[in-house]
């Protein structure tokens, strides 16, 4: 099997190597990919949408349908992960570990015992080895707000610099994941519950699709943001720029919530109890 | 010799991505462990993403963000000064969708492991036939 695979890969690779000789050279300005559609985008995007970042303009305006359905694919992936993994059964052992914070003594409480759930001096810890990690927790506490502010900047400044909804949403989700890793999964779920994560992911898709529907209500095509000019009180070109910002915010919310949902389910195998 | 060197310089990026793609394909076909198959799939995906990005490159051009776009009033923008934004748009969404589908793949792997307590393909097939 190994030999057969190697032979197949070598044959396919050499066919592709041979085919690559017909490709345009690297960085050729006249290559077919750069000579049909993209000059229009580069030369006209500024007049059409007043968005200097051409990637954002093409992403959310010219190819708005594509991006909307990509967002729906991401949303569907989050839902699929919940459907596949989420279980509401208790863990097999049923016993939990609690650490007495002032003394550092760890207690194991069986299923029949009373769990000190709301106690201030006891904290629940994962059943795998959990060290005292003051430095990690403090660093995380300091760094997470800055990550989130940077993520909001990436979303909001996507018109003028590299950035946008997808990137900002991933950074926001990463901030939540770093919090869950440094503390534990339960404290992350206390900050952002599973319910709110799912609600936010559908809210993000709703913002995107709703903006498109709003454009139809004002009498233009689906996702033609210039229809929003009257609503926003600006000229049609600026309205397209603002419409891009609105859908980017929707994309950012959806991506953030889906990343967080995926992490919750994958880290704890769907139990939302103890993770990583 | 010079002609050969020219071909090497102008096609080296494609060759790198072909090698990367073949590594990924080999992983998908030959490896028996499901997680290793997923890693192979991701390497293949990365090769395709890098290929698209390199197709968008242009010599003597900068990133596709128009400089001082909002300051000047309708200054003529030449397409040769900015690289092709289209591959970047396509791959931007592809990367995030790749992360989401990777999550689904890992969820499936976790379910398989819960059911059959192994990730080796042959053992899973054996246990399916036993039941």
mmCIF file of C-alpha atoms in Angstrom:
data_model
loop_
_atom_site.group_PDB
_atom_site.id
_atom_site.type_symbol
_atom_site.label_atom_id
_atom_site.label_comp_id
_atom_site.label_asym_id
_atom_site.label_seq_id
_atom_site.Cartn_x
_atom_site.Cartn_y
_atom_site.Cartn_z
ATOM 1 C CA UNK A 1 0.000 0.000 0.000
ATOM 2 C CA UNK A 2 2.820 2.317 0.950
ATOM 3 C CA UNK A 3 4.641 1.582 -2.318
ATOM 4 C CA UNK A 4 1.468 1.964 -4.401
ATOM 5 C CA UNK A 5 0.762 5.316 -2.753
ATOM 6 C CA UNK A 6 4.307 6.500 -3.340
ATOM 7 C CA UNK A 7 4.178 5.508 -7.030
ATOM 8 C CA UNK A 8 0.819 7.227 -7.541
ATOM 9 C CA UNK A 9 2.056 10.381 -5.830
ATOM 10 C CA UNK A 10 5.250 10.455 -7.897
ATOM 11 C CA UNK A 11 3.312 9.955 -11.158
ATOM 12 C CA UNK A 12 0.786 12.673 -10.321
ATOM 13 C CA UNK A 13 3.551 14.964 -9.108
ATOM 14 C CA UNK A 14 5.550 14.615 -12.306
ATOM 15 C CA UNK A 15 2.418 15.266 -14.402
ATOM 16 C CA UNK A 16 1.841 18.432 -12.402
ATOM 17 C CA UNK A 17 5.528 19.400 -12.750
ATOM 18 C CA UNK A 18 5.199 18.990 -16.519
ATOM 19 C CA UNK A 19 1.996 21.018 -16.487
ATOM 20 C CA UNK A 20 3.598 23.788 -14.458
ATOM 21 C CA UNK A 21 5.911 24.555 -17.408
ATOM 22 C CA UNK A 22 2.883 25.998 -19.219
ATOM 23 C CA UNK A 23 1.986 28.264 -16.283
ATOM 24 C CA UNK A 24 2.763 31.971 -16.461
ATOM 25 C CA UNK A 25 6.036 32.866 -14.715
ATOM 26 C CA UNK A 26 5.860 33.998 -11.101
ATOM 27 C CA UNK A 27 4.856 37.637 -10.724
ATOM 28 C CA UNK A 28 3.902 38.088 -14.375
ATOM 29 C CA UNK A 29 1.662 41.204 -14.571
ATOM 30 C CA UNK A 30 0.059 39.891 -17.789
ATOM 31 C CA UNK A 31 -0.861 36.465 -16.463
ATOM 32 C CA UNK A 32 -4.401 35.305 -17.290
ATOM 33 C CA UNK A 33 -5.463 35.476 -13.632
ATOM 34 C CA UNK A 34 -4.536 39.160 -13.440
ATOM 35 C CA UNK A 35 -5.728 40.358 -16.814
ATOM 36 C CA UNK A 36 -9.503 39.802 -17.065
ATOM 37 C CA UNK A 37 -11.524 40.655 -13.981
ATOM 38 C CA UNK A 38 -9.071 42.007 -11.447
ATOM 39 C CA UNK A 39 -8.072 45.216 -13.324
ATOM 40 C CA UNK A 40 -11.713 46.276 -13.116
ATOM 41 C CA UNK A 41 -11.715 45.729 -9.360
ATOM 42 C CA UNK A 42 -8.440 47.605 -8.875
ATOM 43 C CA UNK A 43 -9.371 50.583 -11.030
ATOM 44 C CA UNK A 44 -13.058 50.971 -10.234
ATOM 45 C CA UNK A 45 -13.490 49.767 -6.633
ATOM 46 C CA UNK A 46 -12.548 53.159 -5.208
ATOM 47 C CA UNK A 47 -15.138 54.984 -7.355
ATOM 48 C CA UNK A 48 -17.817 52.363 -6.755
ATOM 49 C CA UNK A 49 -17.491 51.777 -3.034
ATOM 50 C CA UNK A 50 -14.949 54.299 -1.606
ATOM 51 C CA UNK A 51 -13.163 51.461 0.184
ATOM 52 C CA UNK A 52 -9.366 51.631 -0.245
ATOM 53 C CA UNK A 53 -8.822 48.004 0.830
ATOM 54 C CA UNK A 54 -9.698 46.216 -2.399
ATOM 55 C CA UNK A 55 -9.867 42.818 -0.711
ATOM 56 C CA UNK A 56 -12.612 44.052 1.617
ATOM 57 C CA UNK A 57 -14.456 45.736 -1.247
ATOM 58 C CA UNK A 58 -14.426 42.609 -3.402
ATOM 59 C CA UNK A 59 -15.177 40.332 -0.444
ATOM 60 C CA UNK A 60 -18.243 42.050 0.917
ATOM 61 C CA UNK A 61 -19.573 43.961 -2.071
ATOM 62 C CA UNK A 62 -18.765 42.486 -5.495
ATOM 63 C CA UNK A 63 -18.703 38.928 -4.184
ATOM 64 C CA UNK A 64 -21.225 39.421 -1.413
ATOM 65 C CA UNK A 65 -23.175 36.247 -2.153
ATOM 66 C CA UNK A 66 -20.012 34.131 -1.963
ATOM 67 C CA UNK A 67 -19.083 35.583 1.421
ATOM 68 C CA UNK A 68 -22.612 35.216 2.748
ATOM 69 C CA UNK A 69 -22.713 31.534 1.936
ATOM 70 C CA UNK A 70 -19.196 31.049 3.323
ATOM 71 C CA UNK A 71 -20.506 32.512 6.580
ATOM 72 C CA UNK A 72 -23.418 30.090 6.419
ATOM 73 C CA UNK A 73 -20.961 27.212 5.871
ATOM 74 C CA UNK A 74 -19.090 28.257 9.015
ATOM 75 C CA UNK A 75 -22.366 28.517 10.935
ATOM 76 C CA UNK A 76 -23.392 25.064 9.689
ATOM 77 C CA UNK A 77 -20.002 23.680 10.808
ATOM 78 C CA UNK A 78 -20.614 25.001 14.316
ATOM 79 C CA UNK A 79 -24.091 23.457 14.418
ATOM 80 C CA UNK A 80 -22.762 20.164 13.011
ATOM 81 C CA UNK A 81 -20.139 20.025 15.750
ATOM 82 C CA UNK A 82 -22.840 20.467 18.420
ATOM 83 C CA UNK A 83 -25.060 17.826 16.819
ATOM 84 C CA UNK A 84 -22.173 15.339 16.611
ATOM 85 C CA UNK A 85 -20.640 15.792 20.024
ATOM 86 C CA UNK A 86 -22.894 17.441 22.578
ATOM 87 C CA UNK A 87 -23.966 15.061 25.333
ATOM 88 C CA UNK A 88 -25.737 15.866 28.588
ATOM 89 C CA UNK A 89 -24.648 12.725 30.432
ATOM 90 C CA UNK A 90 -22.562 13.003 33.596
ATOM 91 C CA UNK A 91 -19.003 11.675 33.454
ATOM 92 C CA UNK A 92 -18.591 8.004 34.333
ATOM 93 C CA UNK A 93 -16.853 8.442 37.665
ATOM 94 C CA UNK A 94 -19.047 11.292 38.881
ATOM 95 C CA UNK A 95 -16.485 12.374 41.473
ATOM 96 C CA UNK A 96 -15.024 15.849 41.352
ATOM 97 C CA UNK A 97 -11.837 17.454 42.596
ATOM 98 C CA UNK A 98 -11.875 20.636 44.661
ATOM 99 C CA UNK A 99 -8.897 22.632 45.803
ATOM 100 C CA UNK A 100 -9.007 24.501 49.115
ATOM 101 C CA UNK A 101 -7.469 27.784 48.017
ATOM 102 C CA UNK A 102 -5.859 29.015 51.313
ATOM 103 C CA UNK A 103 -4.061 25.743 52.062
ATOM 104 C CA UNK A 104 -3.702 24.210 48.606
ATOM 105 C CA UNK A 105 -5.139 20.871 49.761
ATOM 106 C CA UNK A 106 -7.073 18.964 47.077
ATOM 107 C CA UNK A 107 -10.250 17.128 48.022
ATOM 108 C CA UNK A 108 -11.900 14.383 46.019
ATOM 109 C CA UNK A 109 -15.654 14.359 46.516
ATOM 110 C CA UNK A 110 -17.657 11.360 45.357
ATOM 111 C CA UNK A 111 -20.951 11.485 43.530
ATOM 112 C CA UNK A 112 -22.941 11.030 46.738
ATOM 113 C CA UNK A 113 -21.127 13.839 48.567
ATOM 114 C CA UNK A 114 -22.062 17.489 48.682
ATOM 115 C CA UNK A 115 -20.188 19.660 46.170
ATOM 116 C CA UNK A 116 -19.116 23.089 47.529
ATOM 117 C CA UNK A 117 -20.413 24.727 44.346
ATOM 118 C CA UNK A 118 -20.709 28.376 45.425
ATOM 119 C CA UNK A 119 -17.958 28.352 48.036
ATOM 120 C CA UNK A 120 -15.327 31.107 47.977
ATOM 121 C CA UNK A 121 -12.543 29.034 49.522
ATOM 122 C CA UNK A 122 -12.969 25.996 47.280
ATOM 123 C CA UNK A 123 -12.328 25.993 43.536
ATOM 124 C CA UNK A 124 -13.158 23.092 41.306
ATOM 125 C CA UNK A 125 -10.205 21.734 39.335
ATOM 126 C CA UNK A 126 -9.949 19.292 36.460
ATOM 127 C CA UNK A 127 -9.373 15.623 37.249
ATOM 128 C CA UNK A 128 -6.034 15.658 35.462
ATOM 129 C CA UNK A 129 -3.084 17.240 37.212
ATOM 130 C CA UNK A 130 -3.631 20.983 37.622
ATOM 131 C CA UNK A 131 -0.729 23.029 39.007
ATOM 132 C CA UNK A 132 -0.988 26.402 40.690
ATOM 133 C CA UNK A 133 -0.524 28.690 37.707
ATOM 134 C CA UNK A 134 -0.540 32.233 39.033
ATOM 135 C CA UNK A 135 1.780 33.589 36.323
ATOM 136 C CA UNK A 136 -0.206 32.085 33.457
ATOM 137 C CA UNK A 137 -3.515 33.306 34.848
ATOM 138 C CA UNK A 138 -2.261 36.830 35.580
ATOM 139 C CA UNK A 139 -0.626 37.163 32.165
ATOM 140 C CA UNK A 140 -3.799 35.957 30.506
ATOM 141 C CA UNK A 141 -5.888 38.382 32.534
ATOM 142 C CA UNK A 142 -3.645 41.235 31.374
ATOM 143 C CA UNK A 143 -3.392 40.214 27.742
ATOM 144 C CA UNK A 144 -6.980 39.248 26.894
ATOM 145 C CA UNK A 145 -8.443 42.800 26.871
ATOM 146 C CA UNK A 146 -5.733 43.948 24.492
ATOM 147 C CA UNK A 147 -6.343 41.007 22.175
ATOM 148 C CA UNK A 148 -10.028 41.871 22.122
ATOM 149 C CA UNK A 149 -9.394 45.566 21.440
ATOM 150 C CA UNK A 150 -7.040 44.602 18.622
ATOM 151 C CA UNK A 151 -9.703 42.306 17.204
ATOM 152 C CA UNK A 152 -12.267 45.116 17.241
ATOM 153 C CA UNK A 153 -9.710 47.364 15.522
ATOM 154 C CA UNK A 154 -9.105 44.725 12.856
ATOM 155 C CA UNK A 155 -12.863 44.519 12.173
ATOM 156 C CA UNK A 156 -13.517 48.260 12.262
ATOM 157 C CA UNK A 157 -10.407 49.292 10.308
ATOM 158 C CA UNK A 158 -10.816 46.635 7.633
ATOM 159 C CA UNK A 159 -11.678 49.311 5.078
ATOM 160 C CA UNK A 160 -8.312 51.050 5.271
ATOM 161 C CA UNK A 161 -5.795 48.408 6.323
ATOM 162 C CA UNK A 162 -5.475 44.637 6.149
ATOM 163 C CA UNK A 163 -8.331 43.238 8.161
ATOM 164 C CA UNK A 164 -12.012 42.527 8.164
ATOM 165 C CA UNK A 165 -14.687 40.404 9.715
ATOM 166 C CA UNK A 166 -13.104 36.984 9.262
ATOM 167 C CA UNK A 167 -9.728 37.967 10.710
ATOM 168 C CA UNK A 168 -11.157 40.010 13.567
ATOM 169 C CA UNK A 169 -13.644 37.282 14.427
ATOM 170 C CA UNK A 170 -10.898 34.665 14.596
ATOM 171 C CA UNK A 171 -8.822 36.910 16.891
ATOM 172 C CA UNK A 172 -11.837 37.472 19.178
ATOM 173 C CA UNK A 173 -12.425 33.728 19.311
ATOM 174 C CA UNK A 174 -8.730 33.160 20.055
ATOM 175 C CA UNK A 175 -8.980 35.554 23.017
ATOM 176 C CA UNK A 176 -11.786 33.428 24.425
ATOM 177 C CA UNK A 177 -9.808 30.219 23.820
ATOM 178 C CA UNK A 178 -6.696 31.598 25.549
ATOM 179 C CA UNK A 179 -8.908 32.461 28.529
ATOM 180 C CA UNK A 180 -10.321 28.934 28.572
ATOM 181 C CA UNK A 181 -6.821 27.416 28.405
ATOM 182 C CA UNK A 182 -5.303 29.616 31.106
ATOM 183 C CA UNK A 183 -8.218 29.233 33.551
ATOM 184 C CA UNK A 184 -10.430 26.290 32.671
ATOM 185 C CA UNK A 185 -13.348 25.457 30.447
ATOM 186 C CA UNK A 186 -15.969 26.075 33.139
ATOM 187 C CA UNK A 187 -14.859 29.652 33.843
ATOM 188 C CA UNK A 188 -14.851 30.357 30.102
ATOM 189 C CA UNK A 189 -18.410 28.984 29.839
ATOM 190 C CA UNK A 190 -19.419 31.181 32.784
ATOM 191 C CA UNK A 191 -18.163 34.201 30.802
ATOM 192 C CA UNK A 192 -19.792 33.166 27.553
ATOM 193 C CA UNK A 193 -22.360 30.420 27.803
ATOM 194 C CA UNK A 194 -23.032 27.852 25.125
ATOM 195 C CA UNK A 195 -26.460 29.357 24.567
ATOM 196 C CA UNK A 196 -25.097 32.846 23.954
ATOM 197 C CA UNK A 197 -22.395 31.477 21.638
ATOM 198 C CA UNK A 198 -24.997 29.752 19.471
ATOM 199 C CA UNK A 199 -27.279 32.784 19.589
ATOM 200 C CA UNK A 200 -24.395 35.061 18.536
ATOM 201 C CA UNK A 201 -23.426 32.826 15.627
ATOM 202 C CA UNK A 202 -26.958 32.913 14.281
ATOM 203 C CA UNK A 203 -27.135 36.659 14.990
ATOM 204 C CA UNK A 204 -24.055 37.188 12.812
ATOM 205 C CA UNK A 205 -25.582 35.308 9.878
ATOM 206 C CA UNK A 206 -28.854 37.162 10.472
ATOM 207 C CA UNK A 207 -27.102 40.558 10.310
ATOM 208 C CA UNK A 208 -25.542 39.617 6.976
ATOM 209 C CA UNK A 209 -28.676 38.149 5.412
ATOM 210 C CA UNK A 210 -30.861 40.859 6.967
ATOM 211 C CA UNK A 211 -28.767 43.636 5.412
ATOM 212 C CA UNK A 212 -29.301 41.998 2.044
ATOM 213 C CA UNK A 213 -33.040 41.731 2.645
ATOM 214 C CA UNK A 214 -33.161 45.379 3.762
ATOM 215 C CA UNK A 215 -31.640 46.394 0.431
ATOM 216 C CA UNK A 216 -34.460 44.503 -1.307
ATOM 217 C CA UNK A 217 -37.032 46.352 0.813
ATOM 218 C CA UNK A 218 -35.647 49.633 -0.478
ATOM 219 C CA UNK A 219 -36.196 48.451 -4.030
ATOM 220 C CA UNK A 220 -32.783 47.337 -5.236
ATOM 221 C CA UNK A 221 -31.129 43.945 -5.612
ATOM 222 C CA UNK A 222 -30.246 41.673 -2.705
ATOM 223 C CA UNK A 223 -27.006 42.899 -1.050
ATOM 224 C CA UNK A 224 -26.850 46.093 -3.185
ATOM 225 C CA UNK A 225 -25.877 48.386 -0.325
ATOM 226 C CA UNK A 226 -26.433 51.608 -2.265
ATOM 227 C CA UNK A 227 -30.127 51.085 -1.453
ATOM 228 C CA UNK A 228 -29.306 52.008 2.140
ATOM 229 C CA UNK A 229 -28.328 55.570 1.172
ATOM 230 C CA UNK A 230 -31.638 57.009 2.313
ATOM 231 C CA UNK A 231 -31.621 55.092 5.577
ATOM 232 C CA UNK A 232 -28.054 56.066 6.490
ATOM 233 C CA UNK A 233 -28.381 59.612 5.153
ATOM 234 C CA UNK A 234 -25.332 59.483 2.865
ATOM 235 C CA UNK A 235 -24.710 59.285 -0.878
ATOM 236 C CA UNK A 236 -24.956 55.828 -2.550
ATOM 237 C CA UNK A 237 -21.176 55.314 -2.816
ATOM 238 C CA UNK A 238 -20.603 55.946 0.901
ATOM 239 C CA UNK A 239 -23.633 53.786 1.635
ATOM 240 C CA UNK A 240 -21.867 50.860 -0.027
ATOM 241 C CA UNK A 241 -18.851 51.455 2.216
ATOM 242 C CA UNK A 242 -21.090 51.510 5.317
ATOM 243 C CA UNK A 243 -22.975 48.431 4.142
ATOM 244 C CA UNK A 244 -19.653 46.589 3.885
ATOM 245 C CA UNK A 245 -18.890 47.551 7.496
ATOM 246 C CA UNK A 246 -22.276 46.249 8.669
ATOM 247 C CA UNK A 247 -21.870 42.846 7.041
ATOM 248 C CA UNK A 248 -18.243 42.609 8.231
ATOM 249 C CA UNK A 249 -19.489 43.082 11.799
ATOM 250 C CA UNK A 250 -21.996 40.287 11.195
ATOM 251 C CA UNK A 251 -19.257 38.029 9.821
ATOM 252 C CA UNK A 252 -17.014 38.844 12.785
ATOM 253 C CA UNK A 253 -19.706 37.945 15.330
ATOM 254 C CA UNK A 254 -20.554 34.700 13.536
ATOM 255 C CA UNK A 255 -16.926 33.575 13.165
ATOM 256 C CA UNK A 256 -16.099 34.407 16.801
ATOM 257 C CA UNK A 257 -19.089 32.491 18.126
ATOM 258 C CA UNK A 258 -18.450 29.468 15.908
ATOM 259 C CA UNK A 259 -14.766 29.271 16.884
ATOM 260 C CA UNK A 260 -15.761 29.388 20.565
ATOM 261 C CA UNK A 261 -18.468 26.740 20.057
ATOM 262 C CA UNK A 262 -16.022 24.462 18.250
ATOM 263 C CA UNK A 263 -13.504 24.850 21.052
ATOM 264 C CA UNK A 264 -16.019 24.131 23.810
ATOM 265 C CA UNK A 265 -17.213 20.967 22.117
ATOM 266 C CA UNK A 266 -13.859 19.635 20.923
ATOM 267 C CA UNK A 267 -11.962 20.334 24.145
ATOM 268 C CA UNK A 268 -14.455 18.520 26.355
ATOM 269 C CA UNK A 269 -15.763 15.938 23.826
ATOM 270 C CA UNK A 270 -19.188 17.556 24.091
ATOM 271 C CA UNK A 271 -19.601 17.364 27.875
ATOM 272 C CA UNK A 272 -18.743 21.041 28.615
ATOM 273 C CA UNK A 273 -17.398 19.829 31.925
ATOM 274 C CA UNK A 274 -13.645 19.395 31.934
ATOM 275 C CA UNK A 275 -11.530 20.338 29.000
ATOM 276 C CA UNK A 276 -7.867 20.132 28.066
ATOM 277 C CA UNK B 1 22.118 27.026 -18.784
ATOM 278 C CA UNK B 2 20.563 30.493 -18.561
ATOM 279 C CA UNK B 3 17.299 29.241 -19.995
ATOM 280 C CA UNK B 4 17.192 26.476 -17.405
ATOM 281 C CA UNK B 5 17.882 28.990 -14.632
ATOM 282 C CA UNK B 6 15.081 31.228 -15.910
ATOM 283 C CA UNK B 7 12.617 28.340 -15.797
ATOM 284 C CA UNK B 8 13.763 27.500 -12.281
ATOM 285 C CA UNK B 9 13.297 31.076 -11.062
ATOM 286 C CA UNK B 10 9.922 31.628 -12.690
ATOM 287 C CA UNK B 11 8.416 28.244 -11.731
ATOM 288 C CA UNK B 12 10.034 27.465 -8.364
ATOM 289 C CA UNK B 13 6.959 28.566 -6.401
ATOM 290 C CA UNK B 14 4.670 26.173 -8.302
ATOM 291 C CA UNK B 15 7.077 23.311 -7.754
ATOM 292 C CA UNK B 16 7.183 23.980 -4.031
ATOM 293 C CA UNK B 17 3.392 23.858 -3.846
ATOM 294 C CA UNK B 18 3.260 20.697 -5.966
ATOM 295 C CA UNK B 19 5.692 19.023 -3.549
ATOM 296 C CA UNK B 20 3.611 20.198 -0.587
ATOM 297 C CA UNK B 21 0.429 18.985 -2.259
ATOM 298 C CA UNK B 22 1.934 15.568 -2.963
ATOM 299 C CA UNK B 23 3.043 15.256 0.678
ATOM 300 C CA UNK B 24 -0.552 15.930 1.717
ATOM 301 C CA UNK B 25 -1.968 13.492 -0.834
ATOM 302 C CA UNK B 26 0.488 10.800 0.280
ATOM 303 C CA UNK B 27 -0.632 11.332 3.869
ATOM 304 C CA UNK B 28 -4.295 10.966 2.940
ATOM 305 C CA UNK B 29 -3.722 7.791 0.911
ATOM 306 C CA UNK B 30 -1.141 5.894 2.937
ATOM 307 C CA UNK B 31 -1.533 6.820 6.614
ATOM 308 C CA UNK B 32 -3.866 4.545 8.564
ATOM 309 C CA UNK B 33 -4.489 6.842 11.499
ATOM 310 C CA UNK B 34 -7.485 9.148 11.034
ATOM 311 C CA UNK B 35 -5.841 12.154 12.697
ATOM 312 C CA UNK B 36 -2.840 11.762 10.392
ATOM 313 C CA UNK B 37 -5.213 11.664 7.430
ATOM 314 C CA UNK B 38 -6.732 14.951 8.598
ATOM 315 C CA UNK B 39 -3.258 16.458 8.905
ATOM 316 C CA UNK B 40 -2.558 15.325 5.321
ATOM 317 C CA UNK B 41 -5.804 16.916 4.176
ATOM 318 C CA UNK B 42 -4.777 20.186 5.810
ATOM 319 C CA UNK B 43 -1.336 20.138 4.195
ATOM 320 C CA UNK B 44 -3.023 19.655 0.810
ATOM 321 C CA UNK B 45 -5.369 22.536 1.582
ATOM 322 C CA UNK B 46 -2.438 24.772 2.532
ATOM 323 C CA UNK B 47 -0.723 23.933 -0.754
ATOM 324 C CA UNK B 48 -3.813 25.013 -2.712
ATOM 325 C CA UNK B 49 -4.099 28.227 -0.670
ATOM 326 C CA UNK B 50 -0.428 29.088 -1.254
ATOM 327 C CA UNK B 51 -0.829 28.330 -4.969
ATOM 328 C CA UNK B 52 -3.742 30.769 -5.267
ATOM 329 C CA UNK B 53 -1.868 33.472 -3.349
ATOM 330 C CA UNK B 54 1.183 33.126 -5.589
ATOM 331 C CA UNK B 55 -1.015 33.358 -8.701
ATOM 332 C CA UNK B 56 -2.106 36.799 -7.507
ATOM 333 C CA UNK B 57 1.438 38.153 -7.264
ATOM 334 C CA UNK B 58 2.691 40.792 -9.707
ATOM 335 C CA UNK B 59 6.167 42.163 -10.151
ATOM 336 C CA UNK B 60 6.748 45.728 -8.906
ATOM 337 C CA UNK B 61 3.281 45.862 -7.338
ATOM 338 C CA UNK B 62 2.188 46.399 -3.769
ATOM 339 C CA UNK B 63 -0.605 45.036 -1.574
ATOM 340 C CA UNK B 64 -4.125 45.745 -2.882
ATOM 341 C CA UNK B 65 -4.878 48.706 -0.634
ATOM 342 C CA UNK B 66 -5.078 51.982 -2.510
ATOM 343 C CA UNK B 67 -2.695 54.488 -0.983
ATOM 344 C CA UNK B 68 -4.311 57.675 0.306
ATOM 345 C CA UNK B 69 -7.489 56.410 -1.263
ATOM 346 C CA UNK B 70 -9.784 58.811 0.542
ATOM 347 C CA UNK B 71 -7.534 61.889 0.266
ATOM 348 C CA UNK B 72 -7.264 62.384 -3.469
ATOM 349 C CA UNK B 73 -10.365 62.894 -5.533
ATOM 350 C CA UNK B 74 -10.572 60.285 -8.301
ATOM 351 C CA UNK B 75 -6.879 59.955 -8.930
ATOM 352 C CA UNK B 76 -6.338 57.426 -11.697
ATOM 353 C CA UNK B 77 -5.452 53.999 -10.303
ATOM 354 C CA UNK B 78 -3.341 51.775 -12.505
ATOM 355 C CA UNK B 79 -3.923 48.047 -12.265
ATOM 356 C CA UNK B 80 -0.207 47.349 -12.616
ATOM 357 C CA UNK B 81 0.598 49.025 -9.287
ATOM 358 C CA UNK B 82 -1.479 46.704 -7.129
ATOM 359 C CA UNK B 83 -1.445 42.915 -6.938
ATOM 360 C CA UNK B 84 -4.517 40.929 -7.878
ATOM 361 C CA UNK B 85 -6.987 41.084 -4.949
ATOM 362 C CA UNK B 86 -9.201 38.245 -6.171
ATOM 363 C CA UNK B 87 -7.111 35.236 -5.002
ATOM 364 C CA UNK B 88 -6.741 36.909 -1.623
ATOM 365 C CA UNK B 89 -10.510 37.244 -1.295
ATOM 366 C CA UNK B 90 -11.091 33.623 -2.224
ATOM 367 C CA UNK B 91 -8.395 32.286 0.085
ATOM 368 C CA UNK B 92 -9.405 34.540 2.988
ATOM 369 C CA UNK B 93 -12.767 32.829 3.199
ATOM 370 C CA UNK B 94 -11.224 29.442 2.369
ATOM 371 C CA UNK B 95 -8.871 29.633 5.374
ATOM 372 C CA UNK B 96 -11.683 30.320 7.842
ATOM 373 C CA UNK B 97 -13.903 27.658 6.276
ATOM 374 C CA UNK B 98 -10.925 25.267 6.516
ATOM 375 C CA UNK B 99 -10.768 25.915 10.261
ATOM 376 C CA UNK B 100 -14.503 25.298 10.632
ATOM 377 C CA UNK B 101 -14.455 22.088 8.592
ATOM 378 C CA UNK B 102 -11.381 20.944 10.534
ATOM 379 C CA UNK B 103 -13.512 21.336 13.640
ATOM 380 C CA UNK B 104 -16.202 19.103 12.134
ATOM 381 C CA UNK B 105 -13.572 16.529 11.109
ATOM 382 C CA UNK B 106 -12.155 16.435 14.631
ATOM 383 C CA UNK B 107 -15.678 16.105 16.045
ATOM 384 C CA UNK B 108 -16.237 13.077 13.813
ATOM 385 C CA UNK B 109 -12.907 11.599 14.942
ATOM 386 C CA UNK B 110 -13.866 12.085 18.597
ATOM 387 C CA UNK B 111 -17.191 10.306 17.967
ATOM 388 C CA UNK B 112 -15.395 7.427 16.231
ATOM 389 C CA UNK B 113 -13.009 7.128 19.140
ATOM 390 C CA UNK B 114 -15.889 7.091 21.620
ATOM 391 C CA UNK B 115 -17.550 4.310 19.622
ATOM 392 C CA UNK B 116 -14.603 2.074 18.726
ATOM 393 C CA UNK B 117 -11.847 3.201 21.172
ATOM 394 C CA UNK B 118 -9.291 3.415 18.358
ATOM 395 C CA UNK B 119 -8.363 5.668 15.462
ATOM 396 C CA UNK B 120 -6.561 3.054 13.361
ATOM 397 C CA UNK B 121 -8.517 2.493 10.162
ATOM 398 C CA UNK B 122 -8.042 -1.289 9.991
ATOM 399 C CA UNK B 123 -9.060 -1.878 13.589
ATOM 400 C CA UNK B 124 -12.152 0.263 13.127
ATOM 401 C CA UNK B 125 -13.122 -1.794 10.063
ATOM 402 C CA UNK B 126 -12.541 -5.003 12.046
ATOM 403 C CA UNK B 127 -14.762 -3.783 14.870
ATOM 404 C CA UNK B 128 -17.476 -2.707 12.464
ATOM 405 C CA UNK B 129 -17.528 -6.212 10.947
ATOM 406 C CA UNK B 130 -17.621 -7.851 14.382
ATOM 407 C CA UNK B 131 -20.815 -6.045 15.389
#
